[in-house]
Short mmCIF file of C-alpha atoms in Angstrom, two decimals:
data_model
loop_
_atom_site.label_atom_id
_atom_site.label_comp_id
_atom_site.label_asym_id
_atom_site.label_seq_id
_atom_site.Cartn_x
_atom_site.Cartn_y
_atom_site.Cartn_z
CA MET A 1 30.16 -31.87 48.68
CA THR A 2 30.50 -28.26 49.10
CA ARG A 3 32.66 -26.32 51.48
CA ALA A 4 30.92 -24.06 53.63
CA LEU A 5 30.31 -20.52 53.09
CA THR A 6 32.45 -18.14 54.47
CA LEU A 7 32.80 -14.34 55.07
CA HIS A 8 35.27 -13.83 52.13
CA ASP A 9 33.00 -15.88 49.59
CA ILE A 10 30.48 -12.97 50.10
CA ILE A 11 32.94 -10.18 49.93
CA VAL A 12 34.09 -11.28 46.73
CA ALA A 13 30.57 -12.26 45.59
CA GLY A 14 29.41 -8.93 46.65
CA ILE A 15 32.65 -7.07 45.19
CA ALA A 16 31.54 -9.16 41.99
CA ILE A 17 27.54 -7.75 41.81
CA ALA A 18 28.68 -4.61 42.67
CA ALA A 19 31.42 -4.29 39.84
CA GLY A 20 28.93 -5.58 37.42
CA LEU A 21 26.47 -2.83 38.55
CA ALA A 22 29.28 -0.03 38.03
CA VAL A 23 30.39 -1.60 34.61
CA ALA A 24 26.88 -1.21 34.12
CA LEU A 25 26.31 2.10 34.52
CA LEU A 26 29.03 3.64 33.51
CA LEU A 27 28.46 2.02 29.94
CA ARG A 28 25.09 3.99 30.45
CA VAL A 29 26.97 7.05 30.55
CA ILE A 30 29.28 6.38 27.78
CA LEU A 31 26.72 5.14 25.74
CA ARG A 32 24.42 8.19 26.35
CA TRP A 33 27.21 9.86 24.97
CA LEU A 34 28.34 8.12 22.11
CA ALA A 35 24.58 8.18 21.23
CA GLU A 36 24.03 12.46 21.16
CA ARG A 37 27.07 12.27 18.86
CA ALA A 38 26.41 9.73 16.36
CA ARG A 39 22.52 11.89 15.96
CA ARG A 40 24.71 14.44 14.64
CA THR A 41 26.27 12.49 11.85
CA LYS A 42 24.63 11.68 8.56
CA TRP A 43 25.60 7.87 8.46
CA ALA A 44 22.60 6.20 10.51
CA GLY A 45 24.37 2.90 11.00
CA ASP A 46 26.21 4.40 14.03
CA ASP A 47 22.63 5.04 15.43
CA ILE A 48 22.04 1.57 14.93
CA ILE A 49 24.74 0.13 16.49
CA VAL A 50 24.57 2.75 19.87
CA ASP A 51 20.70 1.39 20.07
CA VAL A 52 21.64 -1.91 20.04
CA LEU A 53 24.74 -1.25 22.91
CA ARG A 54 22.49 0.56 24.88
CA THR A 55 20.62 -1.79 26.25
CA LEU A 56 22.83 -5.10 25.09
CA ALA A 57 25.93 -3.99 27.15
CA PRO A 58 24.70 -3.09 30.66
CA TRP A 59 22.33 -5.96 31.02
CA SER A 60 25.64 -7.94 29.93
CA SER A 61 27.45 -6.31 32.90
CA VAL A 62 25.45 -7.10 35.29
CA ALA A 63 25.27 -10.59 34.32
CA ILE A 64 28.45 -11.60 33.99
CA GLY A 65 28.85 -10.02 37.77
CA VAL A 66 26.24 -11.91 38.92
CA ALA A 67 28.27 -15.22 37.36
CA ALA A 68 31.43 -14.04 38.68
CA ALA A 69 29.27 -13.57 41.68
CA ALA A 70 28.10 -16.98 41.80
CA ALA A 71 31.20 -19.08 41.26
CA ALA A 72 33.18 -17.43 43.89
CA LEU A 73 30.30 -18.63 46.38
CA PRO A 74 30.16 -22.64 47.56
CA LEU A 75 27.32 -23.67 45.37
CA THR A 76 26.25 -27.05 43.90
CA SER A 77 26.48 -27.95 40.78
CA GLN A 78 23.01 -28.28 40.44
CA VAL A 79 22.53 -25.06 41.71
CA GLY A 80 25.65 -23.53 40.10
CA HIS A 81 23.75 -25.01 36.34
CA THR A 82 20.79 -23.50 37.23
CA VAL A 83 22.12 -20.17 37.89
CA ASN A 84 24.43 -20.25 34.72
CA GLN A 85 21.04 -21.21 32.91
CA VAL A 86 18.87 -18.40 34.16
CA LEU A 87 21.89 -16.10 33.39
CA THR A 88 21.83 -16.65 30.00
CA THR A 89 18.56 -17.31 29.68
CA LEU A 90 18.43 -13.39 30.43
CA VAL A 91 21.15 -12.33 28.16
CA ILE A 92 19.57 -14.33 25.17
CA LEU A 93 15.94 -12.55 25.92
CA THR A 94 18.06 -9.07 26.17
CA ALA A 95 19.21 -9.84 22.62
CA THR A 96 16.11 -10.52 21.53
CA PHE A 97 14.01 -7.91 22.22
CA THR A 98 16.65 -5.39 21.31
CA ALA A 99 17.32 -7.52 18.04
CA ALA A 100 13.89 -7.57 17.01
CA ARG A 101 13.74 -4.05 18.11
CA VAL A 102 16.38 -3.00 15.57
CA ILE A 103 15.50 -4.77 13.04
CA SER A 104 11.72 -3.82 12.79
CA GLY A 105 13.00 0.09 12.95
CA LEU A 106 15.52 -1.05 10.35
CA VAL A 107 12.29 -2.39 7.90
CA GLN A 108 9.97 1.04 9.10
CA THR A 109 12.92 2.67 8.15
CA VAL A 110 13.00 1.43 4.49
CA ALA A 111 9.61 1.11 4.05
CA GLN A 112 9.48 5.08 4.89
CA SER A 113 12.65 5.61 2.27
CA ARG A 114 10.61 3.65 -0.33
CA SER A 115 7.31 5.34 -0.11
CA GLY A 116 8.86 8.69 0.02
CA VAL A 117 6.60 10.01 2.99
CA ALA A 118 6.71 9.56 6.69
CA ALA A 119 4.15 7.07 6.65
CA SER A 120 4.76 3.57 7.75
CA ALA A 121 3.52 -0.07 6.54
CA THR A 122 3.43 -2.05 9.77
CA ILE A 123 2.60 -5.56 7.93
CA PHE A 124 6.48 -5.80 7.35
CA VAL A 125 7.44 -4.92 10.33
CA ASN A 126 5.06 -6.45 12.30
CA ILE A 127 5.95 -9.64 10.58
CA THR A 128 10.00 -9.11 11.30
CA ARG A 129 9.29 -8.61 15.04
CA ILE A 130 7.40 -11.67 15.27
CA ALA A 131 10.51 -13.75 13.70
CA VAL A 132 12.95 -12.57 15.70
CA LEU A 133 11.02 -12.97 18.55
CA ALA A 134 10.18 -16.29 17.77
CA MET A 135 13.87 -17.43 16.54
CA GLY A 136 15.11 -15.86 20.27
CA PHE A 137 12.14 -18.33 22.01
CA LEU A 138 13.18 -21.33 20.09
CA ILE A 139 16.96 -20.62 21.26
CA VAL A 140 15.90 -20.34 24.92
CA LEU A 141 14.21 -23.50 24.78
CA GLU A 142 17.26 -25.29 23.48
CA THR A 143 19.27 -23.53 26.03
CA LEU A 144 17.18 -24.52 28.84
CA GLY A 145 17.56 -28.30 27.22
CA ILE A 146 14.07 -28.64 26.13
CA SER A 147 13.72 -30.13 22.90
CA ILE A 148 11.90 -27.97 20.55
CA ALA A 149 11.45 -30.78 17.53
CA PRO A 150 7.80 -31.97 19.47
CA LEU A 151 7.17 -27.93 19.34
CA LEU A 152 7.59 -27.69 15.76
CA THR A 153 5.42 -31.39 14.88
CA ALA A 154 3.13 -29.64 16.71
CA LEU A 155 2.94 -26.50 15.21
CA GLY A 156 2.71 -28.01 11.34
CA VAL A 157 0.02 -30.12 12.36
CA GLY A 158 -1.69 -27.53 13.90
CA GLY A 159 -1.05 -25.17 11.37
CA LEU A 160 -3.73 -26.76 8.40
CA ALA A 161 -6.81 -26.27 11.45
CA ILE A 162 -5.31 -22.56 12.38
CA ALA A 163 -4.98 -21.60 8.65
CA LEU A 164 -8.86 -23.24 7.78
CA ALA A 165 -10.00 -21.53 10.93
CA MET A 166 -8.49 -17.57 9.80
CA LYS A 167 -8.65 -18.22 6.42
CA ASP A 168 -9.85 -14.77 6.08
CA THR A 169 -7.29 -13.08 8.20
CA LEU A 170 -4.98 -15.35 6.14
CA ALA A 171 -6.44 -13.58 3.05
CA ASN A 172 -5.86 -9.81 4.32
CA LEU A 173 -2.57 -10.89 5.40
CA PHE A 174 -1.49 -12.19 1.98
CA ALA A 175 -3.21 -9.29 0.41
CA GLY A 176 -1.33 -6.69 2.14
CA VAL A 177 1.85 -8.54 1.19
CA HIS A 178 1.27 -8.88 -2.35
CA ILE A 179 0.45 -5.25 -2.73
CA LEU A 180 3.61 -3.84 -1.18
CA VAL A 181 5.60 -6.37 -2.87
CA SER A 182 3.64 -5.85 -5.74
CA LYS A 183 4.47 -1.92 -5.32
CA THR A 184 0.94 -1.03 -6.63
CA VAL A 185 -0.32 1.07 -3.73
CA GLN A 186 2.75 2.04 -0.90
CA PRO A 187 2.23 4.13 2.36
CA GLY A 188 1.49 8.36 1.36
CA ASP A 189 -0.18 7.26 -1.85
CA TYR A 190 -3.50 8.92 -3.22
CA ILE A 191 -5.96 6.40 -4.58
CA ARG A 192 -9.75 6.08 -5.45
CA LEU A 193 -11.43 2.91 -5.57
CA SER A 194 -14.17 1.95 -7.86
CA SER A 195 -16.79 2.23 -4.67
CA GLY A 196 -15.92 5.67 -3.94
CA GLU A 197 -13.80 5.54 -1.38
CA GLU A 198 -10.91 8.21 -1.93
CA GLY A 199 -7.54 9.59 0.19
CA TYR A 200 -3.74 9.01 1.31
CA VAL A 201 -2.70 5.70 2.73
CA ARG A 202 -1.09 6.16 5.88
CA ASP A 203 -1.02 2.48 6.59
CA ILE A 204 -0.54 -1.16 5.17
CA ASN A 205 -0.96 -3.66 8.31
CA TRP A 206 -1.50 -7.59 8.57
CA ARG A 207 -4.97 -7.25 7.95
CA ILE A 208 -6.56 -4.10 6.83
CA THR A 209 -5.86 -0.55 4.98
CA VAL A 210 -6.17 2.95 6.42
CA VAL A 211 -6.60 5.49 4.31
CA GLU A 212 -6.92 8.99 5.52
CA ASP A 213 -9.52 11.24 3.12
CA LEU A 214 -9.20 15.04 2.54
CA SER A 215 -11.66 15.27 5.64
CA ASN A 216 -9.23 14.03 7.89
CA ASN A 217 -11.46 11.21 8.61
CA LEU A 218 -10.08 7.43 9.01
CA VAL A 219 -11.50 5.16 6.28
CA ILE A 220 -10.69 1.19 7.00
CA ILE A 221 -10.61 -0.95 4.05
CA PRO A 222 -9.44 -4.77 4.32
CA ASN A 223 -6.50 -5.75 2.40
CA ALA A 224 -8.73 -8.29 0.17
CA GLN A 225 -11.17 -5.90 -0.80
CA LEU A 226 -8.51 -3.29 -1.89
CA ALA A 227 -6.41 -5.83 -3.46
CA GLY A 228 -9.88 -6.90 -5.63
CA THR A 229 -11.07 -4.08 -6.38
CA ASN A 230 -10.69 -1.21 -9.50
CA MET A 231 -8.59 1.27 -8.09
CA THR A 232 -6.66 4.86 -9.59
CA ASN A 233 -3.50 5.70 -7.74
CA PHE A 234 -3.26 9.30 -8.40
CA SER A 235 0.59 9.33 -6.96
CA ARG A 236 1.93 6.39 -9.41
CA PRO A 237 3.91 6.46 -11.83
CA GLU A 238 4.27 10.00 -11.37
CA GLN A 239 3.74 12.25 -7.97
CA ASN A 240 2.61 15.17 -10.38
CA LEU A 241 -0.31 14.83 -12.69
CA THR A 242 -2.51 17.63 -14.55
CA VAL A 243 -6.14 18.85 -13.92
CA THR A 244 -8.32 20.63 -16.69
CA VAL A 245 -10.48 23.39 -16.59
CA GLN A 246 -13.46 24.91 -18.89
CA VAL A 247 -13.73 27.95 -19.97
CA GLY A 248 -15.85 30.04 -23.22
CA VAL A 249 -15.78 33.30 -24.43
CA ALA A 250 -18.02 34.72 -26.31
CA TYR A 251 -17.75 34.83 -30.07
CA ASP A 252 -16.57 38.20 -30.80
CA SER A 253 -13.77 37.78 -29.09
CA ASP A 254 -10.46 37.87 -30.33
CA LEU A 255 -9.03 33.94 -29.89
CA GLU A 256 -5.73 34.78 -29.94
CA HIS A 257 -6.03 37.99 -27.43
CA VAL A 258 -7.96 35.42 -25.16
CA GLU A 259 -5.44 32.51 -25.31
CA ARG A 260 -2.25 34.64 -25.09
CA VAL A 261 -4.32 36.32 -21.74
CA THR A 262 -4.89 32.79 -20.21
CA ASN A 263 -1.25 31.45 -20.71
CA GLU A 264 -0.32 34.42 -18.76
CA VAL A 265 -2.52 33.80 -15.74
CA VAL A 266 -1.54 29.81 -15.92
CA ASP A 267 2.43 30.79 -16.01
CA SER A 268 1.79 33.57 -12.86
CA VAL A 269 -0.36 30.73 -11.20
CA MET A 270 1.85 28.02 -11.67
CA LYS A 271 4.90 30.29 -10.03
CA ASP A 272 3.16 31.81 -7.35
CA ILE A 273 1.09 29.06 -5.91
CA ASN A 274 2.26 26.34 -3.55
CA GLY A 275 1.94 23.00 -4.82
CA ALA A 276 1.87 24.08 -8.99
CA VAL A 277 4.18 22.91 -10.75
CA PRO A 278 6.45 25.72 -11.79
CA ASP A 279 7.73 24.76 -14.78
CA HIS A 280 4.79 23.25 -16.25
CA GLU A 281 4.11 24.88 -20.11
CA PRO A 282 0.41 26.55 -20.14
CA ALA A 283 -1.92 24.40 -22.59
CA ILE A 284 -4.82 25.62 -23.91
CA ARG A 285 -7.22 23.88 -26.57
CA PHE A 286 -10.30 25.21 -28.33
CA HIS A 287 -12.75 22.62 -28.87
CA THR A 288 -16.63 23.37 -29.02
CA PHE A 289 -18.39 26.22 -30.80
CA GLY A 290 -21.43 26.35 -28.36
CA ASP A 291 -25.19 27.77 -28.10
CA SER A 292 -23.39 31.33 -26.60
CA ARG A 293 -19.91 30.85 -26.21
CA ILE A 294 -16.70 29.61 -27.57
CA GLY A 295 -15.58 26.43 -25.22
CA PHE A 296 -11.86 25.51 -24.43
CA THR A 297 -10.20 23.82 -22.24
CA VAL A 298 -7.54 24.99 -19.93
CA ILE A 299 -4.42 22.40 -18.45
CA LEU A 300 -2.76 23.13 -15.09
CA GLY A 301 0.53 21.25 -13.55
CA VAL A 302 -0.65 20.17 -9.83
CA GLY A 303 2.17 18.71 -7.37
CA GLU A 304 0.03 16.03 -6.03
CA TYR A 305 -3.77 15.58 -6.05
CA SER A 306 -4.85 17.57 -3.10
CA ASP A 307 -3.74 20.43 -4.22
CA LYS A 308 -5.64 20.72 -7.42
CA TYR A 309 -8.35 22.41 -5.43
CA ARG A 310 -6.23 25.14 -4.47
CA ILE A 311 -4.77 25.53 -7.94
CA LYS A 312 -7.93 25.61 -9.71
CA HIS A 313 -9.60 28.05 -6.78
CA GLU A 314 -6.83 30.24 -7.43
CA PHE A 315 -6.91 30.21 -11.35
CA ILE A 316 -10.40 30.78 -11.71
CA LYS A 317 -10.04 34.03 -9.46
CA ARG A 318 -7.24 35.21 -11.32
CA LEU A 319 -8.34 34.50 -14.57
CA HIS A 320 -12.27 36.11 -14.21
CA HIS A 321 -9.92 39.44 -12.97
CA ARG A 322 -8.10 39.51 -16.04
CA TYR A 323 -10.76 38.96 -18.44
CA ARG A 324 -12.87 41.99 -16.80
CA THR A 325 -9.52 43.90 -16.87
CA GLU A 326 -9.18 43.18 -20.61
CA GLY A 327 -12.63 43.26 -21.75
CA ILE A 328 -12.96 39.79 -22.47
CA ARG A 329 -16.49 38.42 -22.02
CA ILE A 330 -17.75 35.58 -20.39
CA PRO A 331 -21.35 35.05 -21.99
CA ALA A 332 -23.87 33.68 -19.66
CA PRO A 333 -26.18 30.84 -20.76
CA ALA A 334 -29.05 32.49 -23.30
CA ARG A 335 -31.61 31.10 -25.41
CA THR A 336 -34.24 32.97 -27.69
CA VAL A 337 -37.79 31.59 -27.91
CA ALA A 338 -39.94 32.61 -30.77
CA LEU A 339 -43.59 32.61 -30.73
CA GLN A 340 -45.62 32.36 -34.25
CA HIS A 341 -49.28 33.25 -34.04
CA SER A 342 -51.53 32.31 -37.16
CA GLY A 343 -53.18 35.56 -38.84
CA GLN A 344 -56.32 34.05 -40.00
CA PRO A 345 -59.76 34.79 -38.68
CA GLU A 346 -61.62 32.51 -36.85
CA ILE A 347 -64.73 30.52 -38.80
CA PRO A 348 -67.80 30.36 -36.59
CA HIS A 349 -68.83 26.95 -36.21
CA PRO A 350 -72.00 25.70 -39.02
CA ARG A 351 -74.51 25.09 -36.30
CA THR A 352 -73.70 27.92 -34.13
CA SER A 353 -73.98 30.21 -37.54
CA PRO A 354 -77.58 32.26 -37.25
CA ASP A 355 -77.56 31.76 -41.28
CA ALA A 356 -77.87 28.05 -41.00
CA LEU A 357 -80.97 28.28 -38.89
CA PRO A 358 -83.36 26.99 -40.18
CA ASP A 359 -86.87 28.92 -40.72
CA ARG A 360 -89.37 28.54 -38.02
CA PRO A 361 -92.90 28.70 -38.41
CA GLY A 362 -94.92 31.65 -38.07
CA THR A 363 -91.94 33.71 -37.82
CA ALA A 364 -91.92 36.59 -40.65
CA ALA A 365 -89.20 36.32 -43.12
#
């Protein structure tokens, strides 16, 4: 049997709750100051630690204050046990959500560092978040005295039916995991499918891959389709690539002079234009005796796929201007057509010749 509630009990409980709140506020101020200092350091670990403490420490302080207040009050054992379970559940849930946010943030940071661009692969982030929340939920059930064995059994039995009903979704899920694990495609890569879609991979989530084309439109591709189609990845194994430009000069051109001038133009474009490869060595290859010109190929270095349009644009402008300055002709296509006439006189048809007509009766010779 519990004793009666007194004014002293209320005062002690109030002091305990007020102390818990005061400590929580003080911790928030201190941790906010530490977070500002942690952002100035190069090590990312202190940011993670402070982020965890900023959420977990104040709530834990409040829970401790309420627990101390409950201990000071003359509560029955059943009420006290219930209060302790509620406070423990609150702390576990707070820790679970904090851990889910921090761990998913770490996974996203690792994905960004591996891809080398400011992109995301939310499939791993979502899987990690769901796994951490599920573990926290099971711990809460165990804390409340609820057996999780029947729940796990029911999930195991119902998993087969769920897998059959969501086979397309699961196929896309596993295809997305396979794509990222095999590193055939990563966020930030420029790809082109055999069906014609192309662009930068912006995200790979649990069902689809989001591709942004050069017109800033989003192309949505199911992961299973991406994994099962022919695809060209212009960002792997290296980001740099080469593009070719076809050029032709007149037959009376000095090819040594043409090659020297073209090399100078290529070298200036590689050094001046943003997105080009400055250390690219100019490459010119003559290959064709055409109808009106000698054709050759110019090979340019490009930092990434989308830069090739700007590089080719600037190269053609500069090359045309330099050729005009140097007197190098780029002849227009021309073809000579010869018409041949036969010089034989026209022979009259025998039936229409006057000499071939028979004499008519009654006519004079």
